[in-house]
Amino acid sequence: MSTLPESAADPRGRPPSDQLGDARNRAHRALFGKPAPPASLPETDDQVIERGSMLGRYLVIATLGRGGMGTVFEAYDETLGRVIAIKLLHTGTTERHAQRLQREAKALAKLSHPNVVHVYEVGRANDQWYIAMELVPGQTLRQWQADEHDWRACVDVYLQAGHGLDAAHAAGLVHRDFKPDNCIIDEAGRVRVLDFGLVTDTVLASQGSDSGEASTTLDAEAQLPVTRTGALLGTVAYMPPEQLDGRPANASGDQFSFCVSLYEALYGQRPFPGSSVATLMDAIEAGRVRPPPADRHVPGTLRAVLLRGLSSQASQRWPSMAALLDELRREVTPRTQRFVAAGLTAGLVALGTGVAFGQYAQVKDRCTGARSQLESIWDDARQQRVHAAIVGTEQPYAADTWARVSQQLDDYAERWAARHTAVCEATRVTQEQTEHDMGLRMSCLHDRKVALNATVDVLADADATVVENAMKLVAALPGFGRCDDLPALRAAVPPPEDPDDARQVEVLREQLAKLAARQKAGRYKAALQAIDGVAEQAEALRYEPLMAEVKSRRGQLLDMNGRYAEAEQELREGYTQAMEHRHDEVARDTARHLAWVVGIRQSRHAEGLVWGQVALAQALRDGDDEHPVEKAAVLRDIGSVLANKGALDDALVHLRQALALLDEAPGEHHRRRGTILDRIGIALARQGHLADALRHQQRALALVEQTVGPHHPHVANLLNNISVVLRMQGEHDRAIAKQMQALSIYENAWGEQHPLVATSIDNVGAAFAQQGRLDEARRHFERALAIREQTLGEQHPDVANSLNNLGNVTSDQGQLEVALDFYRRSVAIKEQALGPRHAGLASTLNNMAVVLMDTGRPQRARVQFERARSIWEEALGPEHPEVANALVGLARAALQSADFEVAREYAQRAVVLRESTEVSPAELARARFVWAQTLGLTTAERARARALAMQARDAFATQGPGYAGDVTQIDQWLEEHPA
């Protein structure tokens, strides 16, 4: 994002309002995919901040709100090119308070947690202190609570806020002013806590100084009146009694404030009556909690959890926020567990002489201790080891990754324990299922525990590659829906009859789970090496279902290691074995991977689509709650094959169906949705719908940033794609800025010698080339080539891409024979690596033919143009815009041979293809100029030819200095062909 030009500023250093609004809207569109809301900057009683004023390095552009401590503005960080929120504190802020703010801001800056608003800086400008922080679009929890929500939704959003408080407490920070106004919930439903430690001096005085001295500041407010029944205005209503009494606040006080806030969300009123500070204190000390309203249906057990957190004595509250959150999570456990509890009472009544309540408690005790089964899998020791491994990689996004991964693993472990307890009680307590069914469900849960253990093993030995893929690894943990699907479990493949063989199968499956975790973490080579030993043992057992699992996994690993033909063979064999033994889940996954390996890796689109339809049919047949996600994955891959084939309309249909399934599926799927949105954006860009493509990719960027943080390589991948679309739009400066941002992320993550760093460098070079900065472009292409040859080997297809780019830039520099040498080397590598009919070969053949034309070899050029056209039409279809590249070349070759009729046919068809989509202006201009050159000398044809040529000239003139040569060529032609 570019900053405002200095030349636009007025004498006081403020840019004109119209340019300021443009900058604000550009920033909003880049961040949120929509223009900024109307700006307003009213004057305040102690601060008059005009639009366009500077606070430090921040440009003020709108007022967002005003609170007891200061006014919050929307501002633009000109140094880093981002929109932020900036809180300007009241002029009465004391130096002691400001010093504490600085200390806590430094600590908060190190706290990277998805449920905490990030603080960037505390500074001072014009004798006033300000806090610069992340800008989160959304509404406060108070605004959210004004609408109708059931009790589960309220607990869910406050659990997120609680995770933020807990993370801050773990970092030694206390909020001191938690309330619904200090939590933001964004459009995706994610809650973030803000204003840690940023309470007003009045409140601070009530707590005493930093030395612990108490004050009587609140004495004058002891009889503070209220303006609505039973409500106390402002911060005071959420304070714990020790804070109201002037004692220092701590984490236990935050817990009290949290419980007041959640109580208010659940019941529509705060827990303690009181029309002043004094009467409020009396109610808290006496434990006088308002009775629940008759129209609010909240479980009594949930109310009991909150009442403990609302105790007047800190020692009687929950031991920590984490303990409180654990209890709240139990209240929103899956429906199966709630059903067990509800059915129990009815069962006891019906039995009459059945189990007495004391005996019931003893029976229920048999199903306790599920969480202890995860000791040594996900306990404190393992958490510390994973934390040390991830943070120890010193990746710029490591701390953020740890915060997100640990929360997801905590949630997974809690869900596993809750489901384990429910399954046990369904047989041993309520007797609603048989021992056999319990065994099936417990076996399913055992598989989930194995997967969790394998995942934690990989994370505990994390390197940079594992940290990069950690979120994907954790997201791949199998869901629990299948463990409730008794028909599917009963239909599953039975284990071997021999007990020893059955035990050995379980051992090998645990090893396969570990290899799957390595695969998801990006350790492809190590996993492929290890699987051969598992395959030998599986073959010795002669248990075919296990062999199908091994072959499917080995096929996937061969694919990840670039051995596509071997991968296809292994996957085919695995699919056959899985189908023969009705191993449905393995058959479905294997068919989906075959769609990818055959249809994408090897560009055999028709076969790939057949495998995709097979996988989709099997996914549609399954019915548990995991399969919306599975169906979405299959539809996504079918859409990718269709896009690779050039059937972009059909591709978009499948990709949008996949997105709709994820939008409706339970749980959060931000990373998967981001992937699909990106692929939709790529397909739209290839259709020429560039503005729509950019909107989808910016939505994808927002989701992925929310999932992995702003410094992750996955974010750089999306910035790279956004840059390409901007370049297609002719927005070269913006394209370079995005690409440089991506390059910085890549280099910080992997160093300067990584293949994806080379990809980013290549794209920067392409943007420079389109600007006519050929020497800079060539330096970037040469650097990318050196990295790829060193890291990938000299015969890798990506090396061929770098050689192709060097051919392009040396051709533009007039070094035509050097360019031909680059192209020939590129073609040789692609033919060897991809085959003689791969779509990726056609562009280099076409480029080489252009240079053959320019060196006076039209017949040889025509052969290469025809070959490129044939490959594109076969791979993408005859109406694809790429085909127009070869048609323009064939028209030029026919012109050089004075075959005007043939040239005209080729050129006219090229223009029609390019006019049917939003291709870049330069591409359409080139086709129009060639068509102009093919027209005859009659008056009507001459007029048509000049009109086409002038259209082409005007288009080239808008594309920057890189197209100056094209403008000159058309000017000469127009001079030679007057009207």
Short mmCIF file of C-alpha atoms in Angstrom, two decimals, residues 97 159 415 615 844:
data_model
loop_
_atom_site.label_atom_id
_atom_site.label_comp_id
_atom_site.label_asym_id
_atom_site.label_seq_id
_atom_site.Cartn_x
_atom_site.Cartn_y
_atom_site.Cartn_z
CA HIS A 97 0.16 6.02 34.38
CA LEU A 159 -14.99 -18.58 25.95
CA ARG A 415 -13.65 -32.78 23.14
CA ALA A 615 -14.54 -39.77 -4.94
CA THR A 844 7.74 -21.21 -24.05
#
